[in-house]
Tab-separated table of C-alpha atoms in Angstrom:
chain	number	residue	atom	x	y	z
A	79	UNK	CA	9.120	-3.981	-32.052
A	80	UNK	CA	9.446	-6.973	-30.065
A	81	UNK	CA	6.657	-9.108	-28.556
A	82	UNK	CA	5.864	-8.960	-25.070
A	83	UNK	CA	4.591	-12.999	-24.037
A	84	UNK	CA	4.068	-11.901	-20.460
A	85	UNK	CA	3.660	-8.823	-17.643
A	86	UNK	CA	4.213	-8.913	-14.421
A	87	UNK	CA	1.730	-7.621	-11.874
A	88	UNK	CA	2.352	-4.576	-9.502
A	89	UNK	CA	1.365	-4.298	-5.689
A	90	UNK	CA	2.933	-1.516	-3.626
A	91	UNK	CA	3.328	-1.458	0.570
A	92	UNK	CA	3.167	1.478	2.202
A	93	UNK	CA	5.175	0.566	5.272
A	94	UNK	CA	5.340	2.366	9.129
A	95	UNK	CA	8.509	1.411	11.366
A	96	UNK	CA	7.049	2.272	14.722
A	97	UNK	CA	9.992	3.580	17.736
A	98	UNK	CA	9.697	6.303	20.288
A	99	UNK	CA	10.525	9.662	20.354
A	100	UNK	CA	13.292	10.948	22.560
A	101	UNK	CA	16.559	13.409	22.565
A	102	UNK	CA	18.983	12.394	20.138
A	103	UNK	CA	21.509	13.824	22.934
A	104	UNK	CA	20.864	11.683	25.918
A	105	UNK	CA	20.343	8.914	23.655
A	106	UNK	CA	16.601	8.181	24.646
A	107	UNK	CA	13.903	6.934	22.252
A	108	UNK	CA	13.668	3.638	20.018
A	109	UNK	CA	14.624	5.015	16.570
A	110	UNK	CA	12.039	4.426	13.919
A	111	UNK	CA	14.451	4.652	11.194
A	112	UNK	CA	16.548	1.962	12.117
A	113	UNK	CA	13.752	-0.494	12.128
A	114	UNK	CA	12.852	0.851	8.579
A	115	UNK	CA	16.691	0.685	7.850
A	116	UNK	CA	16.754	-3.111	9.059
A	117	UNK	CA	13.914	-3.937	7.075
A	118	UNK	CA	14.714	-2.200	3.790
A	119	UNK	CA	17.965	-4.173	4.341
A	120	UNK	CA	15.855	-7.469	4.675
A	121	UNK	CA	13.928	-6.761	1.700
A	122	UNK	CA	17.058	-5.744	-0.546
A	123	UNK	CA	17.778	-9.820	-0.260
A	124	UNK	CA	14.548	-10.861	0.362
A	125	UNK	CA	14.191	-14.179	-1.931
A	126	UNK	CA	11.073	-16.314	-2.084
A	127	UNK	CA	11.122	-19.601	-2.623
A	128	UNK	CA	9.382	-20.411	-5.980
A	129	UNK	CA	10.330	-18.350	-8.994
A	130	UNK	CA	7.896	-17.929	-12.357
A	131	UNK	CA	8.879	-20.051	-15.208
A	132	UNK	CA	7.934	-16.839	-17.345
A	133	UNK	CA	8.364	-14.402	-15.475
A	134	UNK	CA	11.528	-15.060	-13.207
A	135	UNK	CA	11.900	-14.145	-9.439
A	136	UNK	CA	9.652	-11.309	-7.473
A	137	UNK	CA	10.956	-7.806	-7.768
A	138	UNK	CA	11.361	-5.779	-4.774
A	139	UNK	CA	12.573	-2.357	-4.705
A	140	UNK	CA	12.168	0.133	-1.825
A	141	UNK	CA	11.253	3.645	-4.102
A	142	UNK	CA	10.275	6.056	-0.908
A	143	UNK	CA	11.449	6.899	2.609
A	144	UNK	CA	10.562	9.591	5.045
A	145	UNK	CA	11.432	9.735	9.066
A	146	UNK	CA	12.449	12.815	11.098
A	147	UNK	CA	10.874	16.058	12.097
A	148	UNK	CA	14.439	17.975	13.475
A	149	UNK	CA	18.337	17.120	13.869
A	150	UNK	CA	17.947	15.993	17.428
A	151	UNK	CA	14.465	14.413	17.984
A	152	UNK	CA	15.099	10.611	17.467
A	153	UNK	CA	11.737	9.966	14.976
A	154	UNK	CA	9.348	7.556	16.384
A	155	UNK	CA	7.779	6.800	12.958
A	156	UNK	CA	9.271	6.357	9.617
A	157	UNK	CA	7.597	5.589	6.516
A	158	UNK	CA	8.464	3.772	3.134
A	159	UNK	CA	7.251	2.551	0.142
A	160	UNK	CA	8.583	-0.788	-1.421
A	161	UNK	CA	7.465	-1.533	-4.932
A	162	UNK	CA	6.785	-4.950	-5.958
A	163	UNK	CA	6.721	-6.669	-9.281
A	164	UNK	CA	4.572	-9.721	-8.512
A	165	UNK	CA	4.279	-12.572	-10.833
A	166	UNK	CA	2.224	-15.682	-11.660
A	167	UNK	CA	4.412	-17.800	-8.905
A	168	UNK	CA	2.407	-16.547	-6.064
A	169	UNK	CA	-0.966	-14.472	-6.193
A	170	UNK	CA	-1.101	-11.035	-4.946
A	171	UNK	CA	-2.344	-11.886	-1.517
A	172	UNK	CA	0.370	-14.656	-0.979
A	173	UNK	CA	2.830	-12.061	-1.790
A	174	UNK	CA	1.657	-9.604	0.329
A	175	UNK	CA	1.724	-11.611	3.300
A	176	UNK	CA	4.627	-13.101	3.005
A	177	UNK	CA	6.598	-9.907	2.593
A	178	UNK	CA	4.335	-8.630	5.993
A	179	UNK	CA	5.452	-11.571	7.835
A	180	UNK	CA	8.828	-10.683	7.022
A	181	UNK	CA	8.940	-6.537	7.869
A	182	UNK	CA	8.907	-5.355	11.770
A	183	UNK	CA	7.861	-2.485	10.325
A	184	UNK	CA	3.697	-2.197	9.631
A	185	UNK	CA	2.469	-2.755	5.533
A	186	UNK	CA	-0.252	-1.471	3.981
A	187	UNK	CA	-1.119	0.985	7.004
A	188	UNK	CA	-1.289	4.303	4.768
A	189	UNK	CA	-3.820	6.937	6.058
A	190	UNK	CA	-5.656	6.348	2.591
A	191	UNK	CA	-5.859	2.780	3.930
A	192	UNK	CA	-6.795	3.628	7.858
A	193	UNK	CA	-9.504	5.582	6.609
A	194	UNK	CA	-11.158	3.010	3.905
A	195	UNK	CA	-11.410	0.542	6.826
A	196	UNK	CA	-12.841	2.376	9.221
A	197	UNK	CA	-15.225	3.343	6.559
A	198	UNK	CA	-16.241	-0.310	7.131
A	199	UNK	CA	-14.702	-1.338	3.713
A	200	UNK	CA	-12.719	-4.044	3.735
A	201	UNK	CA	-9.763	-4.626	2.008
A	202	UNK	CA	-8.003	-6.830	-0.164
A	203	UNK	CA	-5.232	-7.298	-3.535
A	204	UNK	CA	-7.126	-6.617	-6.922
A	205	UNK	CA	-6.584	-9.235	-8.955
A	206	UNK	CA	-6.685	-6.971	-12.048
A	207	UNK	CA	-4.951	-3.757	-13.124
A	208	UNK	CA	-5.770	0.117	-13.274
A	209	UNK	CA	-4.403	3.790	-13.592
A	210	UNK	CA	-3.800	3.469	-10.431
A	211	UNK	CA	-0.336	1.640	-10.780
A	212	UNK	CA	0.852	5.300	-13.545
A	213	UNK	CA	-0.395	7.428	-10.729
A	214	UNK	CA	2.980	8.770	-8.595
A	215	UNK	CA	1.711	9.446	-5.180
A	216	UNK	CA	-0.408	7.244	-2.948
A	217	UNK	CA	-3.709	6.204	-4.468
A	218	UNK	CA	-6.532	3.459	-3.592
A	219	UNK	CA	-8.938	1.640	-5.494
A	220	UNK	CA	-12.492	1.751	-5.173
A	221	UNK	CA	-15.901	2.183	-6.728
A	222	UNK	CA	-19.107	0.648	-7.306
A	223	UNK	CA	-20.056	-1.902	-9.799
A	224	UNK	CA	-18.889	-5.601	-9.654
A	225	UNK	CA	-15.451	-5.693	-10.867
A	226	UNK	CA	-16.711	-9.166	-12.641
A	227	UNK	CA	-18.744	-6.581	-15.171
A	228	UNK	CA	-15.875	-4.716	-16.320
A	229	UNK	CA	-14.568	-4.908	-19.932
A	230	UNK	CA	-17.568	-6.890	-21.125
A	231	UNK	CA	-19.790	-6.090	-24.155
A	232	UNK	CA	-22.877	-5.047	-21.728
A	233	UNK	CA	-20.745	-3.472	-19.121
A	234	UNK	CA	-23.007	-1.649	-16.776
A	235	UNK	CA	-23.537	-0.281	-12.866
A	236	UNK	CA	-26.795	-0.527	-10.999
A	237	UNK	CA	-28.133	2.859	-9.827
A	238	UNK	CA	-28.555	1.462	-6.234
A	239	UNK	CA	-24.844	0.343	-6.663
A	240	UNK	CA	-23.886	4.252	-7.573
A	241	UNK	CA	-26.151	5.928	-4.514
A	242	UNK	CA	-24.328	3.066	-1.966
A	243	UNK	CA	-21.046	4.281	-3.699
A	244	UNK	CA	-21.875	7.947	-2.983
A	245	UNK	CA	-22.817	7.388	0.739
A	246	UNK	CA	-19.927	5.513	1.021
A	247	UNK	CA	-17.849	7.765	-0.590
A	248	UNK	CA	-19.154	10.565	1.842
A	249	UNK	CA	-18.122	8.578	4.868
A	250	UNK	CA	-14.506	7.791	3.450
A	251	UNK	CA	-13.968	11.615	2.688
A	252	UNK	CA	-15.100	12.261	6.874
A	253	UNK	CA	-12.715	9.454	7.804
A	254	UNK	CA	-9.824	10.101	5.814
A	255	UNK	CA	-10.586	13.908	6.945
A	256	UNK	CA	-10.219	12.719	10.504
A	257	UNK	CA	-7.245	10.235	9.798
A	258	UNK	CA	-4.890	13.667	8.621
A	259	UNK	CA	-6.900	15.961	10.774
A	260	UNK	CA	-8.228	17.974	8.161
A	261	UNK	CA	-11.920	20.117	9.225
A	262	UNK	CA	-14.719	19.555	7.399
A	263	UNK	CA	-17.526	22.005	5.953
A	264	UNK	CA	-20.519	21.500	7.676
């Protein structure tokens, strides 16, 4: 029954190590996990340089990692998720790109991602908070409305803003379809 003064934010990479394939035996290939390795070993003392008053210092803490396809096939892509507890020291977007600046590996290239852009959305750090940070698998935030609207007393959504949502809804279901290679009815 304590009382909580402050909260820090959440933002979470989904990062890529890129290498290239090639038999483990002969020693061929540019290992994709290494690259991951070195930069979940960068990020494990990763320190920026202003700290919240409130809040203290960033937290960083690499939650997921996946790389391989068989015992002798050196993987040319590994991916890994890094959690981040952001705070009022830098915005979201500050955070984000100085963590990016600092990985070899790619951030914020999930296929959930890949397909909202070529979608033509664009993308950016949402300055507020959903279900989306409770859900535990990859997830993305979007719908229609102006986010300014939200949680006021005359909350509402345009019905021109809800058909635009639904036709671009349709054409992020066909892209992300494409980006995992799934077929589509119809």
């Amino acid at each position: 029954m304590q009382a909580a003064t402050g909260e820090r934010g959440l933002v979470v990479l989904d990062c890529t190590a890129h290498g290239r394939s090639g038999h483990a035996a002969r020693g061929e290939g540019v290992n994709a996990l290494y690259i991951a390795l070195d930069d979940i070993a960068r990020l494990r003392s990763f320190r920026f340089g202003r700290e919240s008053e409130l809040l203290g210092p960033i937290g960083i803490a690499v939650t997921q990692i996946e790389a391989g396809t068989q015992h002798n096939v050196v993987p040319d892509t590994c991916r890994f998720v890094v959690d981040v507890r952001t705070t009022d020291a830098y915005s979201n977007e500050e955070t984000v790109g100085i963590l990016q600046a600092a990985l070899r590996s790619d951030g914020g290239e999930h296929p959930l991602v890949k397909a909202a852009v070529a979608a033509g959305r664009e993308t950016y750090v949402s300055p507020t908070t959903s279900d989306r940070t409770l859900m535990p698998f990859p997830a993305l935030k979007m719908g229609p409305g102006q986010s300014s609207r939200s949680h006021t007393a005359d909350e509402f959504v345009l019905l021109e803003e809800i058909a635009e949502g639904i036709a671009v809804y349709e054409k992020y279901i066909g892209k992300l379809a494409q980006e995992y290679g799934w077929k589509t009815l119809g």
